[in-house]
PDB file of C-alpha atoms in Angstrom:
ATOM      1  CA  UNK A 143      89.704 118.942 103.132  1.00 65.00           C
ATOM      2  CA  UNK A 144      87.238 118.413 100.076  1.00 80.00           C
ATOM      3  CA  UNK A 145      87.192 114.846  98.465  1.00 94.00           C
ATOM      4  CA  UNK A 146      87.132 114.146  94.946  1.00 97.00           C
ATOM      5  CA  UNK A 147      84.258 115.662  93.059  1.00 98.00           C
ATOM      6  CA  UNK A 148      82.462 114.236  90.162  1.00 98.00           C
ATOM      7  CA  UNK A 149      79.603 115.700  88.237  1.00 98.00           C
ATOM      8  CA  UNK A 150      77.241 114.537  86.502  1.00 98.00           C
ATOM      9  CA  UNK A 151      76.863 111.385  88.641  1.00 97.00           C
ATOM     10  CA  UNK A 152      74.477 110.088  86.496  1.00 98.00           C
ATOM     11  CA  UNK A 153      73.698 110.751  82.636  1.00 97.00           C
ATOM     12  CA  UNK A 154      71.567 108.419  80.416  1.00 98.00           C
ATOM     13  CA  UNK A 155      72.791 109.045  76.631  1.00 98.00           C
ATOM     14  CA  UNK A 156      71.452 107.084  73.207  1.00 98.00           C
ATOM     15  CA  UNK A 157      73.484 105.472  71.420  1.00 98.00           C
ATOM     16  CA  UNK A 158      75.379 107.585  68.947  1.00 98.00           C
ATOM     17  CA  UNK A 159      75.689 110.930  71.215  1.00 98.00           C
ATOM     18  CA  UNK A 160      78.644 111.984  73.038  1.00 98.00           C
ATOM     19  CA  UNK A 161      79.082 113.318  76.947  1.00 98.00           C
ATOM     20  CA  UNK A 162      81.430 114.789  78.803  1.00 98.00           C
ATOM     21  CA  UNK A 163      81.948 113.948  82.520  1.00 98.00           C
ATOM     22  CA  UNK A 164      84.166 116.318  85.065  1.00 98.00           C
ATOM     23  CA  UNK A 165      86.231 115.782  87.834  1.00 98.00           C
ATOM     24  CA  UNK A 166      87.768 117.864  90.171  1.00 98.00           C
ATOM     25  CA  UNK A 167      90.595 116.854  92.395  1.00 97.00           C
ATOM     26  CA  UNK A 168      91.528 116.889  95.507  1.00 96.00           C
ATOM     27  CA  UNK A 169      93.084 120.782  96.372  1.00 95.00           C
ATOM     28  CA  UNK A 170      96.974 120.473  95.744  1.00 94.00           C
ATOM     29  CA  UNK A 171      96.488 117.016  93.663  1.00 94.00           C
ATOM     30  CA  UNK A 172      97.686 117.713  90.089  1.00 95.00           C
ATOM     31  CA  UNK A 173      97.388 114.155  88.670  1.00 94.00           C
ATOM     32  CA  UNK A 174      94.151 112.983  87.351  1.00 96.00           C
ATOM     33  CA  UNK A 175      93.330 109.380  86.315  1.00 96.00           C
ATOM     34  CA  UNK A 176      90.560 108.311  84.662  1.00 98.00           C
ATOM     35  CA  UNK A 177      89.335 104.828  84.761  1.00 97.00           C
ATOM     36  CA  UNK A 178      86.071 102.727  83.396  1.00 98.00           C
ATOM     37  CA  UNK A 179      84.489  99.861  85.648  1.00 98.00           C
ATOM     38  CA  UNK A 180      81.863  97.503  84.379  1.00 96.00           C
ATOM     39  CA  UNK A 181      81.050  94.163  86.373  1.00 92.00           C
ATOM     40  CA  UNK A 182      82.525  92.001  83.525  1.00 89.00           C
ATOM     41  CA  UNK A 183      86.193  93.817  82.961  1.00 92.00           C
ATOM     42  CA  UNK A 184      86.242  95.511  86.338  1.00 93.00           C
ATOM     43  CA  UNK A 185      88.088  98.409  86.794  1.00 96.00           C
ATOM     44  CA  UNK A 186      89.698  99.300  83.494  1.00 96.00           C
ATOM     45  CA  UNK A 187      92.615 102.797  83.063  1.00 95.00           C
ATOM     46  CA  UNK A 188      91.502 104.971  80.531  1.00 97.00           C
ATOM     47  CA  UNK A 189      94.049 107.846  80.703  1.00 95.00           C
ATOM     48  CA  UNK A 190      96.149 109.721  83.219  1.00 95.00           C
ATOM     49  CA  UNK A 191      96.661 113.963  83.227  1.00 96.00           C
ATOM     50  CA  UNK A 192      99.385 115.857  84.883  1.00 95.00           C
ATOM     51  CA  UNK A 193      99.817 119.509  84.337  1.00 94.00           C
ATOM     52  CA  UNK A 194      97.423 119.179  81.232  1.00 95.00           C
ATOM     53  CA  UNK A 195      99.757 116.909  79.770  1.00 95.00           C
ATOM     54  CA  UNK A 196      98.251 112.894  79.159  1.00 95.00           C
ATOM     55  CA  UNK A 197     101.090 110.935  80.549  1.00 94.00           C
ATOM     56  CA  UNK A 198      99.511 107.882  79.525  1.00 92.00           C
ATOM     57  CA  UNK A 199      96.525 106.268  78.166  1.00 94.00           C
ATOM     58  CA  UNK A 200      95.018 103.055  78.428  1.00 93.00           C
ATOM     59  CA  UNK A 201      93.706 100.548  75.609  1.00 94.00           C
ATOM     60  CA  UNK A 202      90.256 102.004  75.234  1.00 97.00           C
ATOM     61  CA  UNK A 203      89.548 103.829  71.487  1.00 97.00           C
ATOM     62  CA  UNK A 204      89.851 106.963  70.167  1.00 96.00           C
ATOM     63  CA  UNK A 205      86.315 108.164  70.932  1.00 98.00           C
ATOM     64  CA  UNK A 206      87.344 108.067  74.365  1.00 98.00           C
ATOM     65  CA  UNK A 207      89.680 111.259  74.982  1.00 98.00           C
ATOM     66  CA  UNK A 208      90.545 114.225  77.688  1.00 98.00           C
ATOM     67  CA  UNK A 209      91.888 117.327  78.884  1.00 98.00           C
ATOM     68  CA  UNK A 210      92.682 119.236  81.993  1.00 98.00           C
ATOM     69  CA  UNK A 211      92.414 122.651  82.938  1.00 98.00           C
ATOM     70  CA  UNK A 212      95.292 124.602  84.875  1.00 97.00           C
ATOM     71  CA  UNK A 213      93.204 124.330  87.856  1.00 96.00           C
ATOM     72  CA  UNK A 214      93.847 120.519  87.748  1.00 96.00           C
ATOM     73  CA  UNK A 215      90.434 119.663  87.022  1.00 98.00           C
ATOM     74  CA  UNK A 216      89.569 117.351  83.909  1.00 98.00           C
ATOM     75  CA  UNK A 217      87.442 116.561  82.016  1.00 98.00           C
ATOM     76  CA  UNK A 218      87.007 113.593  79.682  1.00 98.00           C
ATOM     77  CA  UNK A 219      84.656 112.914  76.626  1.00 98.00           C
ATOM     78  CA  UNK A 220      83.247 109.809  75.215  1.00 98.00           C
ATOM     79  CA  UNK A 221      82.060 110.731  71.222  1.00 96.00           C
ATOM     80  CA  UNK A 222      79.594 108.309  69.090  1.00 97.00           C
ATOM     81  CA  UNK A 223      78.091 106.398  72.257  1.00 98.00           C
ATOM     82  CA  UNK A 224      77.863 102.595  72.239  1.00 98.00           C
ATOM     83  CA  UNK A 225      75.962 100.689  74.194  1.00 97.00           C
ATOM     84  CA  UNK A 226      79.403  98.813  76.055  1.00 97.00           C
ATOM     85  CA  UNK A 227      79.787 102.335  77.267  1.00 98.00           C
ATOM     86  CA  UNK A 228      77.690 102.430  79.789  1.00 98.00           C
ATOM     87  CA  UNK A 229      79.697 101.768  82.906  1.00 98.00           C
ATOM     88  CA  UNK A 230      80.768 103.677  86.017  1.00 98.00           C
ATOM     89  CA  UNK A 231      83.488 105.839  85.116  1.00 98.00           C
ATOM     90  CA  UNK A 232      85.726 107.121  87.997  1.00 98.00           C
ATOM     91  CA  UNK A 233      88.932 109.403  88.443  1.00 97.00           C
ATOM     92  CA  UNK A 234      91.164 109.448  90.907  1.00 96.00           C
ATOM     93  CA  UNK A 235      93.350 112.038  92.432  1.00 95.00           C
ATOM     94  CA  UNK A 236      96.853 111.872  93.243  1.00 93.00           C
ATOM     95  CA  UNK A 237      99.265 114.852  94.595  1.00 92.00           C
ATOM     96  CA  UNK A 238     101.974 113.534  91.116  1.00 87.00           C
ATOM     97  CA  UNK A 239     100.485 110.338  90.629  1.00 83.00           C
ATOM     98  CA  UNK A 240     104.008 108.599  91.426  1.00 86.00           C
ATOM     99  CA  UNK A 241     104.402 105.457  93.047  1.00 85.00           C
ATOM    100  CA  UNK A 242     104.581 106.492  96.675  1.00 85.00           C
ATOM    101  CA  UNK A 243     101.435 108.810  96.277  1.00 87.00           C
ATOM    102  CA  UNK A 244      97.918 107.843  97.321  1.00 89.00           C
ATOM    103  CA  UNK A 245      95.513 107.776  94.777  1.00 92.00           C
ATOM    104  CA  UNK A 246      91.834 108.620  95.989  1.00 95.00           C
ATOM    105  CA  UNK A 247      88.534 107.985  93.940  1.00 97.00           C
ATOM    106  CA  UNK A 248      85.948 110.153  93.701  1.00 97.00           C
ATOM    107  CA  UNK A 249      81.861 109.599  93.849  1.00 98.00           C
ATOM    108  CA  UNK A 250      81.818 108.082  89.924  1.00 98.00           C
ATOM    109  CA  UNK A 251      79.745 109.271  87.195  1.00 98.00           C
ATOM    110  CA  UNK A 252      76.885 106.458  85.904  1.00 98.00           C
ATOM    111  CA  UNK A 253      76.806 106.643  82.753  1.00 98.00           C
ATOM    112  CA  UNK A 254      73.694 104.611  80.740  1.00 98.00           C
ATOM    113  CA  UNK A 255      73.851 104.379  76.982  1.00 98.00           C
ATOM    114  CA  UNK A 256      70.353 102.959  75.360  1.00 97.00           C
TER     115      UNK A 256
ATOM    116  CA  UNK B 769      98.780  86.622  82.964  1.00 70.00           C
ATOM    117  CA  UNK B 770      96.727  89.029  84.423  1.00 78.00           C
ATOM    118  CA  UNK B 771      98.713  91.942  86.132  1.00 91.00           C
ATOM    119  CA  UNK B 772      97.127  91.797  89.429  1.00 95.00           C
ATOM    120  CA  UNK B 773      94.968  88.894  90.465  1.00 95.00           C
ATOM    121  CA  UNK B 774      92.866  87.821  93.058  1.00 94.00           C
ATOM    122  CA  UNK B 775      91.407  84.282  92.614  1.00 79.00           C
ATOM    123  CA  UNK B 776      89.870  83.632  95.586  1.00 73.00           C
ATOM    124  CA  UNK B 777      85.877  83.353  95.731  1.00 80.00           C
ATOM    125  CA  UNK B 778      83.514  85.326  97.876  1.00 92.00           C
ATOM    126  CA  UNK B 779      84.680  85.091 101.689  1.00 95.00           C
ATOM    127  CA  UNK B 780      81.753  84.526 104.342  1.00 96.00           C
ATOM    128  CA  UNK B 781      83.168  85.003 108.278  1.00 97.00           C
ATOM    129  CA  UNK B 782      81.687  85.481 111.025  1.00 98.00           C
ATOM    130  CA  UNK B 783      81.437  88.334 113.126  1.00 98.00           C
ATOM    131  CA  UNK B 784      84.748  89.016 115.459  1.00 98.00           C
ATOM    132  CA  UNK B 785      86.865  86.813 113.110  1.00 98.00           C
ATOM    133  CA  UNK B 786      90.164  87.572 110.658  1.00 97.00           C
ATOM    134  CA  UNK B 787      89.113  88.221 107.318  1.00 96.00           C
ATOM    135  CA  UNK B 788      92.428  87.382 104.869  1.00 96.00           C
ATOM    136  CA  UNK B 789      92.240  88.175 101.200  1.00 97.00           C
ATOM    137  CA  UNK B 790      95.419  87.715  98.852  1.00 96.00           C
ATOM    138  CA  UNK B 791      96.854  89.470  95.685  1.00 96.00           C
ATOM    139  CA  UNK B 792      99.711  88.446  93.254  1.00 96.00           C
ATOM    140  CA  UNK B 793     101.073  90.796  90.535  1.00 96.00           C
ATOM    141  CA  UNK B 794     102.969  90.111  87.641  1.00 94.00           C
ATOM    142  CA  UNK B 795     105.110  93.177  87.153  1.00 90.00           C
ATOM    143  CA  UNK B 796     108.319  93.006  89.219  1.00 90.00           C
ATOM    144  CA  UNK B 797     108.583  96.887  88.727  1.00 88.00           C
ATOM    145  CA  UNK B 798     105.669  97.634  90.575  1.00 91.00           C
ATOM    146  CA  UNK B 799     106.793  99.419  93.928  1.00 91.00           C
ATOM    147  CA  UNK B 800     103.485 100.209  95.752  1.00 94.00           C
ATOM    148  CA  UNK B 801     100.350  98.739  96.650  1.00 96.00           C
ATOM    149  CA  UNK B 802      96.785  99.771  97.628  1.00 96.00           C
ATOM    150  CA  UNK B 803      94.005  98.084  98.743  1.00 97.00           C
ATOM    151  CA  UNK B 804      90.377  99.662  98.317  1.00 97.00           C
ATOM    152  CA  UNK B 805      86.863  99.211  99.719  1.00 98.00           C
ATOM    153  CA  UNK B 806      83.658  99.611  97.630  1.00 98.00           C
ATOM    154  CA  UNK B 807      80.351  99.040  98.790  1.00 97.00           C
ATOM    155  CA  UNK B 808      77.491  97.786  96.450  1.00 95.00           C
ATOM    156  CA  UNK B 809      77.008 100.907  94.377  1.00 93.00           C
ATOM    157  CA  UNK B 810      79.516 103.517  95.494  1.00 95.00           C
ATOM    158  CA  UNK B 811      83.212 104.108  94.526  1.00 96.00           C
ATOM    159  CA  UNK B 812      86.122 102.904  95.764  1.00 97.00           C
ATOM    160  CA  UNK B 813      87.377 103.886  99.301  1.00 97.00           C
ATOM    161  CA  UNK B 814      91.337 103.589  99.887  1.00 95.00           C
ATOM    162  CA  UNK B 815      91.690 101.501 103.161  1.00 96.00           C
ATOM    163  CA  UNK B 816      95.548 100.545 102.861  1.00 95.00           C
ATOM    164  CA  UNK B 817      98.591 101.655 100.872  1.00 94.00           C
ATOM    165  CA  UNK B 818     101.943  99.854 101.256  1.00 96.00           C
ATOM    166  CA  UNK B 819     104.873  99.968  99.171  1.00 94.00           C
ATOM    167  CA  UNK B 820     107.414  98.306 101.740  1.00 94.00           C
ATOM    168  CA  UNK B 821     108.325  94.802 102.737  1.00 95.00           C
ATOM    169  CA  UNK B 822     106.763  93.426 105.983  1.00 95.00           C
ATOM    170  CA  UNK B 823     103.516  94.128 107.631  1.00 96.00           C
ATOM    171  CA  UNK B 824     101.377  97.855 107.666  1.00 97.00           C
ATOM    172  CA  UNK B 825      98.885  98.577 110.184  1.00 97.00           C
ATOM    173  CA  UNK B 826      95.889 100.550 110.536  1.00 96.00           C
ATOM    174  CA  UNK B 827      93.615  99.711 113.210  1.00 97.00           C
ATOM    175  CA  UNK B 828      91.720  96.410 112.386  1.00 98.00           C
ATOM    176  CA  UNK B 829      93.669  96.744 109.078  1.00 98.00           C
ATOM    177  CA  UNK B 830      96.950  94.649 107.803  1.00 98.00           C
ATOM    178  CA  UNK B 831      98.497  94.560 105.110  1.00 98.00           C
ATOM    179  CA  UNK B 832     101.556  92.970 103.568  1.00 98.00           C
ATOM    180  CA  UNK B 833     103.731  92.831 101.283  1.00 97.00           C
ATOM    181  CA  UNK B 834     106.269  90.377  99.613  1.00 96.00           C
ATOM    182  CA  UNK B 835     108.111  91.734  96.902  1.00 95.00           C
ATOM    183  CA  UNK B 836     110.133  88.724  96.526  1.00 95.00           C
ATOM    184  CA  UNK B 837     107.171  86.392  96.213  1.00 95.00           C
ATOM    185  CA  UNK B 838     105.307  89.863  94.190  1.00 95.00           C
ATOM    186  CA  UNK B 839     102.191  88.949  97.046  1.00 95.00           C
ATOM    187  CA  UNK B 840     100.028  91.111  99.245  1.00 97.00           C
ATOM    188  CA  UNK B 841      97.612  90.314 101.484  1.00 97.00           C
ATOM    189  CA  UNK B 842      94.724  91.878 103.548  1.00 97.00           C
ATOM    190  CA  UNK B 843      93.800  91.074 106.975  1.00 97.00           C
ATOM    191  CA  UNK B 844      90.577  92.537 108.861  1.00 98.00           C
ATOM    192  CA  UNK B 845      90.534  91.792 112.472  1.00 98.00           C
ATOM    193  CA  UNK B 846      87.220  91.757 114.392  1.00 98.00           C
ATOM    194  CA  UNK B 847      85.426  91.742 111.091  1.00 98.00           C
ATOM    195  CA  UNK B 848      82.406  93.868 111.390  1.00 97.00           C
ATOM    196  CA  UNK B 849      79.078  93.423 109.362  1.00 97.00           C
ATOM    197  CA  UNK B 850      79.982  97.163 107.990  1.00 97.00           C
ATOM    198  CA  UNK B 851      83.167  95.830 106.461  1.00 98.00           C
ATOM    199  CA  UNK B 852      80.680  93.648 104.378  1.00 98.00           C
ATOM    200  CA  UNK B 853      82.017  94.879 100.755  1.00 98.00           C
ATOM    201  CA  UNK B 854      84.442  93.746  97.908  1.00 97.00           C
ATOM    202  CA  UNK B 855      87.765  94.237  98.257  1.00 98.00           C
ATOM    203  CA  UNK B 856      89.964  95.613  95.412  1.00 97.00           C
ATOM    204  CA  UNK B 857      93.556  94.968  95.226  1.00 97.00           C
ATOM    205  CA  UNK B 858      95.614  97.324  93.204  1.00 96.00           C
ATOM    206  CA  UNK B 859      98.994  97.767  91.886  1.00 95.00           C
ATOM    207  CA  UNK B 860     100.994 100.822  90.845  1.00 93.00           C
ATOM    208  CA  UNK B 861     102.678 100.593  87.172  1.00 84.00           C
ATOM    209  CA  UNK B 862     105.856 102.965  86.203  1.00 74.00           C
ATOM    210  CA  UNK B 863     103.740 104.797  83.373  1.00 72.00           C
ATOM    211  CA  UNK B 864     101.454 106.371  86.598  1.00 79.00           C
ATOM    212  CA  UNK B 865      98.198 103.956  86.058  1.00 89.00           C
ATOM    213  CA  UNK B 866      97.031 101.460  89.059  1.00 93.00           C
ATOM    214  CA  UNK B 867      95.634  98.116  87.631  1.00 94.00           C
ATOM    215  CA  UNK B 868      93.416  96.379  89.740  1.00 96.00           C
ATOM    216  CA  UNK B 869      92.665  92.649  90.528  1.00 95.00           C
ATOM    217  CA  UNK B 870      88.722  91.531  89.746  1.00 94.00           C
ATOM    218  CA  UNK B 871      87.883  91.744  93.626  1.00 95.00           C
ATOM    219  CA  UNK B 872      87.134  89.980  96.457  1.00 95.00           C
ATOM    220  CA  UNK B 873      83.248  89.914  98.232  1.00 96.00           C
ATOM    221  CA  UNK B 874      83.438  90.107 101.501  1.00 97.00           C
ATOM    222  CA  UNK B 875      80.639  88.680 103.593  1.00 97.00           C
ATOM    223  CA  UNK B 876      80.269  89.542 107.314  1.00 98.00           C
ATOM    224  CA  UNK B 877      77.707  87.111 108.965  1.00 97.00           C
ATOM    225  CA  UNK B 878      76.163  88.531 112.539  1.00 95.00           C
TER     226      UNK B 878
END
């Protein structure tokens, strides 16, 4: 069974751009969580999809947003760059994303803002 | 307080001995449990996932859980120098997010 895919899994941006990074879950996962990690706040939620509907979302701006597809992959978008963007940014695929659900991680997408 | 935290510092053992790293989390609501592996550089791997009293194994893997005293712990028999990595504790919230402790670095000495 295929793991979690991420792509790009690496992007350097200047500051003031926007990206979009994609995730694809695991086959039969339909949740989709997004989160940012950066060695000083660790690993941060940033928002969580099911069905294309946000369930929740994290304390992180409005530049940061999201979507997902009917296919269960997502997508999320990070508009007018700063340079505290640049992290790791992961997702992580559950089959509902409830409590008794694993939750796997995919490869990460590097992202480098300058 | 932090939601999940794990306070201790980096943890050097030697080869063949019982690694234990700890968790505490704040939100008496939470009902499961994960621990994850990530190595310098990659993302994190999920090694453990417990959401009921009393101990979980998985081959050199325990863990456990206290809901009363809202603690989990780790244990890595036979620690290897592969298993070398930082250890994330992580707890599930009702609104479908996992928030995770800071980490512990794991250091297996030959």
């Amino acid at each position: 069974k295929a793991g979690v895919t991420q792509t790009p899994r690496y992007l350097i941006k200047t500051r003031g751009q926007q990206v979009t990074l994609s995730c694809s879950p695991i086959s039969g996962h339909r949740s989709v969580s997004w989160y940012q990690q950066t060695p000083g706040q660790g690993l941060q939620f940033l928002f969580e999809y099911f069905s294309e509907t946000q369930r929740n979302k994290g304390n992180f701006p409005g530049r940061f947003s999201g979507r997902q597809f009917s296919n269960s992959r997502s997508e999320m978008n990070v508009s007018t760059l700063e340079l505290g963007d640049s992290a790791l940014y992961l997702c992580a695929s559950s089959f509902q994303g409830d409590w008794d659900n694993e939750q796997f991680f995919g490869p990460g997408t590097r992202l480098t803002v300058l | 307080q932090k939601e999940v935290e794990q306070n201790s510092g980096p943890l050097s053992v030697p080869e063949g001995a019982i690694a234990s790293l700890n968790c505490t989390y704040s939100d008496r609501g939470s009902q499961s449990f994960f621990w994850y592996r990530q190595y310098s550089g990659k993302s994190p791997e999920l090694i453990m996932f417990i959401y009921s009293n009393g101990d979980k194994e998985d081959g050199r893997f325990t863990a456990q859980l206290n809901k009363a005293s809202q603690y989990v712990s780790l244990l890595i028999r036979d620690s290897q120098p592969s298993d070398s990595a930082t250890y994330l504790c992580a707890a599930h919230y009702g609104n479908n997010r996992l928030a995770f402790g800071k980490g512990n670095q794991v250091v297996v000495i030959p």
